[in-house]
Tab-separated table of C-alpha atoms and ligand atoms in Angstrom:
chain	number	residue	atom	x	y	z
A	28	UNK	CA	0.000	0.000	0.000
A	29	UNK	CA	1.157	3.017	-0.916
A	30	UNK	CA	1.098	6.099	1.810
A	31	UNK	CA	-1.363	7.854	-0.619
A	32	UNK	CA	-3.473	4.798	-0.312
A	33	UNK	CA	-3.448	4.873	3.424
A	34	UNK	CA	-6.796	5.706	2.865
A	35	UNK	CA	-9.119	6.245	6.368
A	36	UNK	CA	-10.997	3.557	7.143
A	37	UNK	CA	-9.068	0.803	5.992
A	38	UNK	CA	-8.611	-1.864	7.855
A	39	UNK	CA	-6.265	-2.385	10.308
A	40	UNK	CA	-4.756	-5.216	12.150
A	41	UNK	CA	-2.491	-6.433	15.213
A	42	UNK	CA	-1.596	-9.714	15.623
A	43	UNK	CA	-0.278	-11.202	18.624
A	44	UNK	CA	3.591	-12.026	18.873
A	45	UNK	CA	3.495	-15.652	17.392
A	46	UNK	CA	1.184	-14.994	14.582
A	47	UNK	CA	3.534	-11.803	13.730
A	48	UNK	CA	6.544	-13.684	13.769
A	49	UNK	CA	5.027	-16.635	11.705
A	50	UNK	CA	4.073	-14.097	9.303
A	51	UNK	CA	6.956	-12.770	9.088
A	52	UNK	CA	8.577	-15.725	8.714
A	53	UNK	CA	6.085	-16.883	5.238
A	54	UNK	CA	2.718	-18.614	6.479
A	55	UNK	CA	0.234	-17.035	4.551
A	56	UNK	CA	-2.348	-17.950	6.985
A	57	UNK	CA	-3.708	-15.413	10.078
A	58	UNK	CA	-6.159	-17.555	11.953
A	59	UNK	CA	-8.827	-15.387	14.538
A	60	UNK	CA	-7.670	-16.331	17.278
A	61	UNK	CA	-4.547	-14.664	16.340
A	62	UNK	CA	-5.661	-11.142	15.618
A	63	UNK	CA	-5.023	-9.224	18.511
A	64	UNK	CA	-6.802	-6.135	17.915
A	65	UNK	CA	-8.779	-4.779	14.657
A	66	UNK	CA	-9.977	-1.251	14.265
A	67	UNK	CA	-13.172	-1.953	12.918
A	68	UNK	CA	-15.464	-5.449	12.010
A	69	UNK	CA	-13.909	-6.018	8.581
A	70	UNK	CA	-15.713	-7.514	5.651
A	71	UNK	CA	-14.677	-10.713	3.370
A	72	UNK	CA	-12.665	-9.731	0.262
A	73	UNK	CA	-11.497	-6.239	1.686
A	74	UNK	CA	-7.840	-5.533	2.212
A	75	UNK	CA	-6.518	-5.800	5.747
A	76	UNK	CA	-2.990	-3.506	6.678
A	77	UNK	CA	-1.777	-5.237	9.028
A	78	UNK	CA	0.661	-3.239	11.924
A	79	UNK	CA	3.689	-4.493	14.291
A	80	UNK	CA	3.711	-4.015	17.430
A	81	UNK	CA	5.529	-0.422	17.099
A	82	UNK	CA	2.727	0.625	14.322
A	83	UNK	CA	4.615	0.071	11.308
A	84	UNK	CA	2.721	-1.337	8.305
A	85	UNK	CA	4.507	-4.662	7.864
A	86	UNK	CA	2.324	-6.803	5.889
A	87	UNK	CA	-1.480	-7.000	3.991
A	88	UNK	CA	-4.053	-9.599	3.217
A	89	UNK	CA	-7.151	-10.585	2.380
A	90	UNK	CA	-10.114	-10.358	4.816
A	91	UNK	CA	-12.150	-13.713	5.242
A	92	UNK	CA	-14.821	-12.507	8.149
A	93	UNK	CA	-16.751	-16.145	7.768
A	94	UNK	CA	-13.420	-18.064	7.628
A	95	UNK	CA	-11.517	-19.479	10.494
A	96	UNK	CA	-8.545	-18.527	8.130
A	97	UNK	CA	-9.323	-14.890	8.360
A	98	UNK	CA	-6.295	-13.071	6.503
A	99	UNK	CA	-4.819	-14.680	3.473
A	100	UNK	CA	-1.159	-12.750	2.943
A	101	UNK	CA	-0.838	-11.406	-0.166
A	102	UNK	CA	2.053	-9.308	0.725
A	103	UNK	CA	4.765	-8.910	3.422
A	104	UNK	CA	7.515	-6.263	3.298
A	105	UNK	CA	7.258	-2.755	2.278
A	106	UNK	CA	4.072	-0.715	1.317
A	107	UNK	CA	2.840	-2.401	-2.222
A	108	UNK	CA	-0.453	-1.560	-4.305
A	109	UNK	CA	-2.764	-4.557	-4.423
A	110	UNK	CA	-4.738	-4.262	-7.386
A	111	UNK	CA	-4.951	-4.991	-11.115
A	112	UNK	CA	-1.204	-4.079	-12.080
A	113	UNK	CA	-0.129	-6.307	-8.584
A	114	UNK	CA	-2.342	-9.402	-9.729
A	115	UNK	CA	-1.335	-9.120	-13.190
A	116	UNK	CA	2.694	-9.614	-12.675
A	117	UNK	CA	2.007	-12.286	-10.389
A	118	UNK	CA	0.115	-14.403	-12.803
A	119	UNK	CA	2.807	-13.273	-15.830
A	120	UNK	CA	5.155	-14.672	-12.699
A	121	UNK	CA	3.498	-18.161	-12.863
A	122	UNK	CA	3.441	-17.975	-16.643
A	123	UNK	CA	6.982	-17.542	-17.051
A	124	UNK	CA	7.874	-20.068	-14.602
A	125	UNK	CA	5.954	-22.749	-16.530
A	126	UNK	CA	6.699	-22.079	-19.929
A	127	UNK	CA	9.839	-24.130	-21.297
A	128	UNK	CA	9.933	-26.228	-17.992
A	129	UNK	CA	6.036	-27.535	-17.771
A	130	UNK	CA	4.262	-26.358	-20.638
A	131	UNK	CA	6.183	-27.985	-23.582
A	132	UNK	CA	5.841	-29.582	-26.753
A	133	UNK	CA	3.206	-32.386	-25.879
A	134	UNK	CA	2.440	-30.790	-22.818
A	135	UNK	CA	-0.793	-28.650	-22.578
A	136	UNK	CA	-1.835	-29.323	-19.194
A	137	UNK	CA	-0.603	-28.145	-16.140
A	138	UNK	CA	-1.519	-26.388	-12.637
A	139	UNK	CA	-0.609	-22.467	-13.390
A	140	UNK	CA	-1.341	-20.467	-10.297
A	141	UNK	CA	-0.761	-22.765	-7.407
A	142	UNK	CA	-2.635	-20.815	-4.683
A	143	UNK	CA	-0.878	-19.165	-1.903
A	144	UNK	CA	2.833	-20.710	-2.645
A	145	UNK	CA	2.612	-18.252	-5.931
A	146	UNK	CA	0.754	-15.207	-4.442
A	147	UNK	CA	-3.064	-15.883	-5.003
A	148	UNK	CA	-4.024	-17.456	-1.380
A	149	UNK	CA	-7.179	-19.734	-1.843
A	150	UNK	CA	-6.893	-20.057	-5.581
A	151	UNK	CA	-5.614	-22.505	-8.270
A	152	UNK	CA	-5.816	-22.725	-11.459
A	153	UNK	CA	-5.133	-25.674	-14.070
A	154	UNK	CA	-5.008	-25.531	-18.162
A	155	UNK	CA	-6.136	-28.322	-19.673
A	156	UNK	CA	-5.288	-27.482	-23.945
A	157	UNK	CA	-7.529	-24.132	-24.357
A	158	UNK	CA	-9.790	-24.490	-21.287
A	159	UNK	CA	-8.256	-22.078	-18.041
A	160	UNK	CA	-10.310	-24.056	-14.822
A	161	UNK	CA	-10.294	-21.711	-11.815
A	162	UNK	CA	-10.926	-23.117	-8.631
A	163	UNK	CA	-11.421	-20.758	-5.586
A	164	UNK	CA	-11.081	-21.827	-1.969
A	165	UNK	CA	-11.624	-18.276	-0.460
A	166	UNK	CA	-14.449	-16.320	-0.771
A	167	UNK	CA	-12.313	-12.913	-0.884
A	168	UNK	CA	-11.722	-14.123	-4.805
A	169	UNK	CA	-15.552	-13.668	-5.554
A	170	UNK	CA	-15.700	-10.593	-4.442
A	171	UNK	CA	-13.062	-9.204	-7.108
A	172	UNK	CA	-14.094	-12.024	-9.174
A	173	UNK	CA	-14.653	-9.292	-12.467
A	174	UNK	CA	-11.030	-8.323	-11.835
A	175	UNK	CA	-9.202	-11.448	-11.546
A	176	UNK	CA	-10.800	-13.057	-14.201
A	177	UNK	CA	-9.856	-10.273	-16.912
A	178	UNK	CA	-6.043	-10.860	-15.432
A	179	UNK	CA	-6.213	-14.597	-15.789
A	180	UNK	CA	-7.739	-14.049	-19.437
A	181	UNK	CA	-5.165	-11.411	-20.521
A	182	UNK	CA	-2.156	-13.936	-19.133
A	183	UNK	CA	-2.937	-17.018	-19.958
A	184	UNK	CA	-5.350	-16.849	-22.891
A	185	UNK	CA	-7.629	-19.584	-22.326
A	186	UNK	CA	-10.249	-19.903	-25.058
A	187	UNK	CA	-12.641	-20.969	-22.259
A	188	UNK	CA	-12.806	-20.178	-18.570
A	189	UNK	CA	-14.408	-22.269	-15.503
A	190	UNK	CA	-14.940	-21.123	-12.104
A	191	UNK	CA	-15.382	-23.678	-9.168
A	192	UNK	CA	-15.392	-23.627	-5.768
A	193	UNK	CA	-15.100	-25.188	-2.852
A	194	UNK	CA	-18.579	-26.232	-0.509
A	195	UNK	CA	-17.801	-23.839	1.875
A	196	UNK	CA	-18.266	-20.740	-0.309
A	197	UNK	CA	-21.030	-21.411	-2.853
A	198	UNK	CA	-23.677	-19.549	-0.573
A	199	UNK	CA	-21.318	-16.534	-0.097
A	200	UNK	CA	-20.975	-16.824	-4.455
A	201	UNK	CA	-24.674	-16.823	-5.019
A	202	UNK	CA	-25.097	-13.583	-3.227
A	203	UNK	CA	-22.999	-12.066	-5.069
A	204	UNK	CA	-24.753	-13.527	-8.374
A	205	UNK	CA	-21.858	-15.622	-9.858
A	206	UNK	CA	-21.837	-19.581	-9.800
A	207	UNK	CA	-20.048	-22.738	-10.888
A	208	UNK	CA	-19.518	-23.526	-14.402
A	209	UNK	CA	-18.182	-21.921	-17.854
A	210	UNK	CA	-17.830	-17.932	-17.897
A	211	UNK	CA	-18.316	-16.895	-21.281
A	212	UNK	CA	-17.900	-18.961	-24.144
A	213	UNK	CA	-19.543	-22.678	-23.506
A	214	UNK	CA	-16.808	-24.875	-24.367
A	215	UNK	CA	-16.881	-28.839	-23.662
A	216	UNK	CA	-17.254	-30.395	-20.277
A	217	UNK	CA	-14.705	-32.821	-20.767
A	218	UNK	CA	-11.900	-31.960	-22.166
A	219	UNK	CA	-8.736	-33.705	-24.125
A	220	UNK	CA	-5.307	-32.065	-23.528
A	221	UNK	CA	-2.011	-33.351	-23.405
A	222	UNK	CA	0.818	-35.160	-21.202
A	223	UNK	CA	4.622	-35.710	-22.425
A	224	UNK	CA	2.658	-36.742	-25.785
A	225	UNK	CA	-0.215	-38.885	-24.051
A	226	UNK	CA	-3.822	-37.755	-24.479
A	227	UNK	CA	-6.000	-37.344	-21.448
A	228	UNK	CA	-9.518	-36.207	-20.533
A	229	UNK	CA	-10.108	-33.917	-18.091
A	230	UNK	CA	-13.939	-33.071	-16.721
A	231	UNK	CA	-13.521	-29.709	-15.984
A	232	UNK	CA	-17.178	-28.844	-14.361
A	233	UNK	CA	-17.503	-32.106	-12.571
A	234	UNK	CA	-14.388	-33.998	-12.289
A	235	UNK	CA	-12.463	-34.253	-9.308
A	236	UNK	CA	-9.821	-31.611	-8.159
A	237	UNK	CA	-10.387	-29.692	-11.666
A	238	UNK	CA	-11.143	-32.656	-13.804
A	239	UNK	CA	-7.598	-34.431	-13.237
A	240	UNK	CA	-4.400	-35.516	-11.218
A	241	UNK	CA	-1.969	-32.883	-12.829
A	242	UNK	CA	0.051	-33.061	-9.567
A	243	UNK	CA	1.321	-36.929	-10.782
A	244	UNK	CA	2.785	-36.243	-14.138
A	245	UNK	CA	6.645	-36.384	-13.237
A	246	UNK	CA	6.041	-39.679	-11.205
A	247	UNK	CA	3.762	-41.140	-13.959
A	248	UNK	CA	6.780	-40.115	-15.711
A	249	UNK	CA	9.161	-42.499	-14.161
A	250	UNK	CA	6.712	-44.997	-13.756
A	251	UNK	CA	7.166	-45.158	-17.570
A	252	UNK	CA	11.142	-45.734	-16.909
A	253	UNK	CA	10.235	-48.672	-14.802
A	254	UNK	CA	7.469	-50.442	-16.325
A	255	UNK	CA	9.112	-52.192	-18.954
A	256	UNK	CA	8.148	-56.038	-19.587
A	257	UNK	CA	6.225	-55.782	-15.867
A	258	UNK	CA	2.952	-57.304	-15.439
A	259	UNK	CA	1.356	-53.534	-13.083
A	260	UNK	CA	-1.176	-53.050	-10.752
A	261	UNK	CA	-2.426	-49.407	-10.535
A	262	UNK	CA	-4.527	-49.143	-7.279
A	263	UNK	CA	-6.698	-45.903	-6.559
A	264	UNK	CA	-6.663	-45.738	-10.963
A	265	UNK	CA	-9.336	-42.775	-11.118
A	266	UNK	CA	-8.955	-42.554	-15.529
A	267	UNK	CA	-5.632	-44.819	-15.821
A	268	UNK	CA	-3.027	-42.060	-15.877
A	269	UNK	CA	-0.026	-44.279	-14.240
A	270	UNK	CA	-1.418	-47.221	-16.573
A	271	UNK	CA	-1.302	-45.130	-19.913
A	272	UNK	CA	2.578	-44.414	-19.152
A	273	UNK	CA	3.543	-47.887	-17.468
A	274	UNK	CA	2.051	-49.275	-21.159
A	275	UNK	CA	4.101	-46.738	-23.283
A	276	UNK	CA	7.023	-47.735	-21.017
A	277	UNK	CA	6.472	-51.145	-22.585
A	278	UNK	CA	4.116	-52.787	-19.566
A	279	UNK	CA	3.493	-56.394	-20.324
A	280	UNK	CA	-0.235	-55.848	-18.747
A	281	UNK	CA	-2.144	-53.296	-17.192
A	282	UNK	CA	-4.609	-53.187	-14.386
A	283	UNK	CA	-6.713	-50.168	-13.393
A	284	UNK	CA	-8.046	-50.593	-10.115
A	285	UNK	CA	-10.662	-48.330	-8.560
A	286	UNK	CA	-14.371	-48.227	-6.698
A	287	UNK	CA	-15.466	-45.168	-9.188
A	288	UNK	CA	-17.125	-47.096	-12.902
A	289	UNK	CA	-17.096	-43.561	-14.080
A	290	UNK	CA	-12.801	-43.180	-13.234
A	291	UNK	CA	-12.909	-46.725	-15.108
A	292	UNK	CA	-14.845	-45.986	-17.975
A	293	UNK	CA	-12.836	-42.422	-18.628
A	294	UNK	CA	-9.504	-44.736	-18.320
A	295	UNK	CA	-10.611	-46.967	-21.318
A	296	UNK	CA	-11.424	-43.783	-22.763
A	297	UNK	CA	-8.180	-42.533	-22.228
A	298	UNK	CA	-6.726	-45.726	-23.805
A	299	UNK	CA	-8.525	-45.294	-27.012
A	300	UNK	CA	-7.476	-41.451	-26.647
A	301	UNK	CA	-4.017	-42.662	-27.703
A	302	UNK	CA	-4.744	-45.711	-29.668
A	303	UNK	CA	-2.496	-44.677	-32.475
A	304	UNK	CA	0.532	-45.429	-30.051
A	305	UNK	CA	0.972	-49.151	-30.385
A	306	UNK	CA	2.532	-49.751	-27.108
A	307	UNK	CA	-0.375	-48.080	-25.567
A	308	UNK	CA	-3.259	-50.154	-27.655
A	309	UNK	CA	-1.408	-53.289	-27.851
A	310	UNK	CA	-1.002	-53.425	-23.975
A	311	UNK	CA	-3.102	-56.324	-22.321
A	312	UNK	CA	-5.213	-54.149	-19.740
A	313	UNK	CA	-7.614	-54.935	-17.607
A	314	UNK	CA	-10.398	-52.925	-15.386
A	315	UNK	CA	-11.580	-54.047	-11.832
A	316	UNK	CA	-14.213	-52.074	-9.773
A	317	UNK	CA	-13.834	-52.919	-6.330
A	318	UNK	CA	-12.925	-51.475	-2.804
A	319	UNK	CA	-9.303	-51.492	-2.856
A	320	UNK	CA	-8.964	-52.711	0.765
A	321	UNK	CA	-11.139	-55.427	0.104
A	322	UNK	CA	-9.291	-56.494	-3.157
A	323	UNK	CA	-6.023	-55.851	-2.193
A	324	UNK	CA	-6.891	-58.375	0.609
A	325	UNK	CA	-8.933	-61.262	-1.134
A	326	UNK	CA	-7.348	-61.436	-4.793
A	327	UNK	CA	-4.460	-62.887	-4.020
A	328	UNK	CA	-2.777	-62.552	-7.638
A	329	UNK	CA	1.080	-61.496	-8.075
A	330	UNK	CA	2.400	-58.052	-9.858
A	331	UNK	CA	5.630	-56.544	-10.740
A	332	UNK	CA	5.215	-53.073	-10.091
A	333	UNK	CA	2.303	-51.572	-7.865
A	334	UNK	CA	1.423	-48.085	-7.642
A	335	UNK	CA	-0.789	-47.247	-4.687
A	336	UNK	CA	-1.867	-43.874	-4.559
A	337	UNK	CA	-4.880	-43.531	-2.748
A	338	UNK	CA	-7.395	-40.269	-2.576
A	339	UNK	CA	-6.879	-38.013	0.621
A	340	UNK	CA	-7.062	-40.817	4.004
A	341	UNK	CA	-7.046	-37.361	6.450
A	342	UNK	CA	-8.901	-35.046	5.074
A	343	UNK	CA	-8.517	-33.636	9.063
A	344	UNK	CA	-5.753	-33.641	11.634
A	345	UNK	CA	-8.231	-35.951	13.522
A	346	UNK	CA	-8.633	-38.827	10.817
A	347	UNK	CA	-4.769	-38.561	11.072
A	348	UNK	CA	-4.386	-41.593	13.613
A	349	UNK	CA	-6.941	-43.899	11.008
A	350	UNK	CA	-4.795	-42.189	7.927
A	351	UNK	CA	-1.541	-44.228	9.078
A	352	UNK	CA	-3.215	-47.170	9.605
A	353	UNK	CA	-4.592	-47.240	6.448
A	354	UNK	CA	-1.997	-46.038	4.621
A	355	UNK	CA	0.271	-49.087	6.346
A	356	UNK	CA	-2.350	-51.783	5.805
A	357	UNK	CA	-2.790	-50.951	1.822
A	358	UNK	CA	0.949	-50.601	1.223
A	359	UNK	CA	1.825	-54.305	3.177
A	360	UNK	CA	-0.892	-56.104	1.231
A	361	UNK	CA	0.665	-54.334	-1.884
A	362	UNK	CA	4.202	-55.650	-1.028
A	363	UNK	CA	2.559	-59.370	-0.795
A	364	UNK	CA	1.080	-59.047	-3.653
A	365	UNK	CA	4.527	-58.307	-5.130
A	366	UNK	CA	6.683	-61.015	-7.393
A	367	UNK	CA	10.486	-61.185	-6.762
A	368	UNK	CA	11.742	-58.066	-8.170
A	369	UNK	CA	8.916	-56.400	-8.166
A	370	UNK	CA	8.803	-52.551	-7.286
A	371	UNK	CA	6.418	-50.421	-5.341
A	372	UNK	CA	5.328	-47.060	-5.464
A	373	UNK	CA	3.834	-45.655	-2.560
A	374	UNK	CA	2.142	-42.153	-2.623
A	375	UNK	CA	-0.021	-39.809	0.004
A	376	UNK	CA	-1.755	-36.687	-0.955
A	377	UNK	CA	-2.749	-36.132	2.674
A	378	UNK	CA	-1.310	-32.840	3.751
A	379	UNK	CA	-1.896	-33.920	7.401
A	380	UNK	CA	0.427	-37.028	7.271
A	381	UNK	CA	4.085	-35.507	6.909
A	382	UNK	CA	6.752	-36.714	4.755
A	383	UNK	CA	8.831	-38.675	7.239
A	384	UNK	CA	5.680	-40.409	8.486
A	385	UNK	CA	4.242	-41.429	5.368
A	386	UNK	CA	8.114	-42.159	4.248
A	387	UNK	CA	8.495	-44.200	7.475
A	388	UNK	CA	5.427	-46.486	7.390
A	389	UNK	CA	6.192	-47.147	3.993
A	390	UNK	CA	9.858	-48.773	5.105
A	391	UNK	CA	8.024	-50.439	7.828
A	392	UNK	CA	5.899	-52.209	5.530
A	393	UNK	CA	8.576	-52.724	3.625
A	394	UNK	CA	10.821	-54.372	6.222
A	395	UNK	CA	8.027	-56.583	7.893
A	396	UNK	CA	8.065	-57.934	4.786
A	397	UNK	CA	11.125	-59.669	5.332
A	398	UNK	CA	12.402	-59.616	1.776
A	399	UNK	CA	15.190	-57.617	0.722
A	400	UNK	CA	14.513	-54.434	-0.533
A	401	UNK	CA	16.134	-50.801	-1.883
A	402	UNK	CA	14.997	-46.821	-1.939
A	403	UNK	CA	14.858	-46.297	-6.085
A	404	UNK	CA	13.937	-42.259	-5.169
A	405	UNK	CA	11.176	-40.505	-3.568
A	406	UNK	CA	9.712	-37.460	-4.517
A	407	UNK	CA	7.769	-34.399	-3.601
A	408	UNK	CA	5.926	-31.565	-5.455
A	409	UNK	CA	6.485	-30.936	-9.409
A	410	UNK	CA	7.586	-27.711	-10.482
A	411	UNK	CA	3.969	-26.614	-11.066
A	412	UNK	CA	3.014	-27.364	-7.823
A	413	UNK	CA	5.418	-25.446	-5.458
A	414	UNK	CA	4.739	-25.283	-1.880
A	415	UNK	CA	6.662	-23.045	0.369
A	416	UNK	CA	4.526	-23.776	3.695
A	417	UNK	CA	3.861	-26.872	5.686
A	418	UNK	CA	0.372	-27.047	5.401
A	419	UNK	CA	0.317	-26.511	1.698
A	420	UNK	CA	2.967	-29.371	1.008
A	421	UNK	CA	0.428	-32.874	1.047
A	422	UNK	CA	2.145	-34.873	-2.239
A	423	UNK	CA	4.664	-37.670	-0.953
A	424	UNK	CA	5.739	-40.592	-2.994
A	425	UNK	CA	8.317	-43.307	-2.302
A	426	UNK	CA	9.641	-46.266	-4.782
A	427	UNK	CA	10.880	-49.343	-3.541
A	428	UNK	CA	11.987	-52.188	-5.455
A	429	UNK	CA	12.284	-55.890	-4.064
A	430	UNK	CA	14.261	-58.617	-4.304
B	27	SAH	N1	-3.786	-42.161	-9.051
B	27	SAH	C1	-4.736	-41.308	-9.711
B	27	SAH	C2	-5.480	-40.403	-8.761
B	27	SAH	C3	-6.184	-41.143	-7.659
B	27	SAH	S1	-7.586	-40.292	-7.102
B	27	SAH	C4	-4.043	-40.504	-10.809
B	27	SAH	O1	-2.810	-40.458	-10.874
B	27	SAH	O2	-4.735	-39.895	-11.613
B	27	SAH	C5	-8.310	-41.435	-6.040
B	27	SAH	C6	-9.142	-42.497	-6.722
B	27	SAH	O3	-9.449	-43.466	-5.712
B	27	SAH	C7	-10.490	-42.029	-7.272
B	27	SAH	O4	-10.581	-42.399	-8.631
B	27	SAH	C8	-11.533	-42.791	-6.438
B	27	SAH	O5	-12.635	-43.239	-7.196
B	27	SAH	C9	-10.754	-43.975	-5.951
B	27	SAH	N2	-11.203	-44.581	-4.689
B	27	SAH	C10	-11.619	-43.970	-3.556
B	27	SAH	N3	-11.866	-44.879	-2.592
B	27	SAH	C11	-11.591	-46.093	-3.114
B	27	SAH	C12	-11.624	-47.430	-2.614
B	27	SAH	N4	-11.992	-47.686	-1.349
B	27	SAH	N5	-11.241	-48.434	-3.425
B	27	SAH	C13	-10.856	-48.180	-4.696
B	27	SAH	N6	-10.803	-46.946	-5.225
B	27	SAH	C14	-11.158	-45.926	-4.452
């Protein structure tokens, strides 16, 4: 904020010590309980100055009143202007970041904006070929909705545009008038883009996330290094993206695994997406609709590489204790089901089970086994999904190949 913008009546904040120093320190996040003082009631989407404790301006963010979460931090430093100019070098920010790296030839998908780690707390936003999907977490984005969305349109250039949301806000959006779904131009509700050359679908209005797993591609990636002549086992499938690699890796068999017939049906999809490839059609592959647990348990057949990478087990601190348990009994049953030499992958996109617990329950289940066994690499977030918090930082993924 500028001193000329220090207009009267904005809104002004204290925090108390901790909050200040975490601030300070990064986290994005001011929670209620940590204001200390605020000079007025303030109201969601406004901008919120907030003071040290010897009344200089030290950092701003965006006011939530209905959200435990009640700043987001846009900004910490020196006075800045938050407004159109601000936005619009932060999304040209994302853009460059991506282009080159990410966004390649045979790559037209990919997370651009990834919420508060790139400067737009509470918002994402994934391309899928010309189709921009927005999806807000924080109703402060609705209220400058008009202005954001003419940024995202002049930086990225999506032919088409969808805003989603999460639950919590779609009351807050119909008051102000605006709702889920295409802005604009109608274009299709599922939509075809690319991956490192393999064609995938991605139901933007409905799907899950925004219509696909973008966060996967670099370990689908070296699934493909690995799956050579192996008969695999993709648990938790959703529409087959670890299968479609594994068979252009050369995958002597397939098997897409999942509760959802609609994540089954878009995998076979998928396959005849990239039919043309002949390691991809001529792969024996195989769909099974069942509860994981229960199959994982009962089937008793043999793989050679197993991917299990299951949806959210904690979606709260409190499922946490359940998560682990979970998390150990699919990934033992997975190394039984394992022939000599076979490898698993193990992932967790539960941001409340950390790295080294996830990590460490994996080698547990790895060493009850018994067999011999060896790291092959574990990995974290892809480029296009950069986390610079703890909370934000859920993606965790281990490989471990047996003798
Ligand atoms: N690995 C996928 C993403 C997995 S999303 C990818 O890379 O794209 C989680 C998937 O788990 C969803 O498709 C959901 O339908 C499925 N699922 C949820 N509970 C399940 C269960 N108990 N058994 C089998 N599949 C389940």
């Amino acid at each position: 904020m500028s001193e000329a913008a220090e207009v009267k009546g904005r809104l002004r904040l204290r925090l108390f010590p901790r909050a200040e120093t975490a601030v300070r320190g990064g986290h994005p996040w001011v929670f209620a309980d940590s204001i200390k003082s605020q000079n007025r009631e303030g109201k969601t989407g406004e901008l919120a100055v907030i003071y040290d404790k010897r009344d200089r301006f030290f950092a701003v963010g965006m006011y939530e009143a209905e959200s435990p979460i009640r700043v987001r931090i846009l900004h910490c430093g020196k006075p800045a202007d938050i407004g159109r100019e601000w936005w619009q070098q932060k999304a040209r920010e994302c853009l460059e970041k991506r282009q080159g790296d990410v966004l390649k030839e045979g790559t037209d998908g990919a997370r651009m904006i990834n919420g508060e780690s790139e400067g737009f707390p509470g918002l994402v936003a994934d391309k899928y070929a010309d189709t921009l999907v927005v999806k807000v977490y924080a109703a402060g984005w609705l209220v400058r909705w008009e202005e954001i969305e003419a940024v995202l349109r002049e930086v990225f250039s999506p032919r088409y545009l969808v805003l989603r949301m999460s639950r919590n806000i779609v009351n807050f959006a119909e008051g102000l008038g605006l709702e889920e779904g295409f802005r604009g131009e109608l274009g299709d509700e599922i939509v075809v883009f690319s991956e490192n050359e393999i064609r995938f679908e991605s139901a933007v209005l409905k799907g899950q996330k925004t219509g696909f797993f973008l966060d996967q591609r670099d370990n689908r990636a070296r699934v493909e290094l690995l799956a050579k002549g192996r008969e695999v086992l993709n648990v938790f499938s959703f529409s087959g993206g670890f299968s479609l690699y594994a068979a252009r890796g050369g995958a002597k068999s397939v098997t897409d695994l999942d509760i959802s017939g609609h994540a089954l049906e878009s995998a076979g999809r998928n396959f005849s997406l990239n039919a043309h490839d002949e390691r991809i059609s001529g792969v024996k592959r195989r769909a099974v609709q069942a509860d994981a647990f229960a199959w994982l348990e009962e089937s008793g057949e043999k793989f050679d590489l197993i991917v299990v990478d299951p949806p959210s087990l904690a979606k709260r601190e409190a499922e946490k204790e359940g998560a682990l348990r979970a998390y150990g009994r699919l990934n033992s049953r997975a190394v039984a089901m394992l022939n000599e030499g076979g490898i698993l992958l193990a992932a967790s996109c539960s941001a409340h089970v950390s790295e080294e617990e996830f990590f460490r329950l994996v080698e547990e289940a790895a060493e009850c086994s018994g067999r011999r066994w060896k790291e092959l690499w574990r990995s974290g977030h892809a480029a296009d999904h950069p986390a610079n918090f703890r909370e934000a930082r859920y993606l965790k993924a281990l490989c471990i190949e047996f003798n």
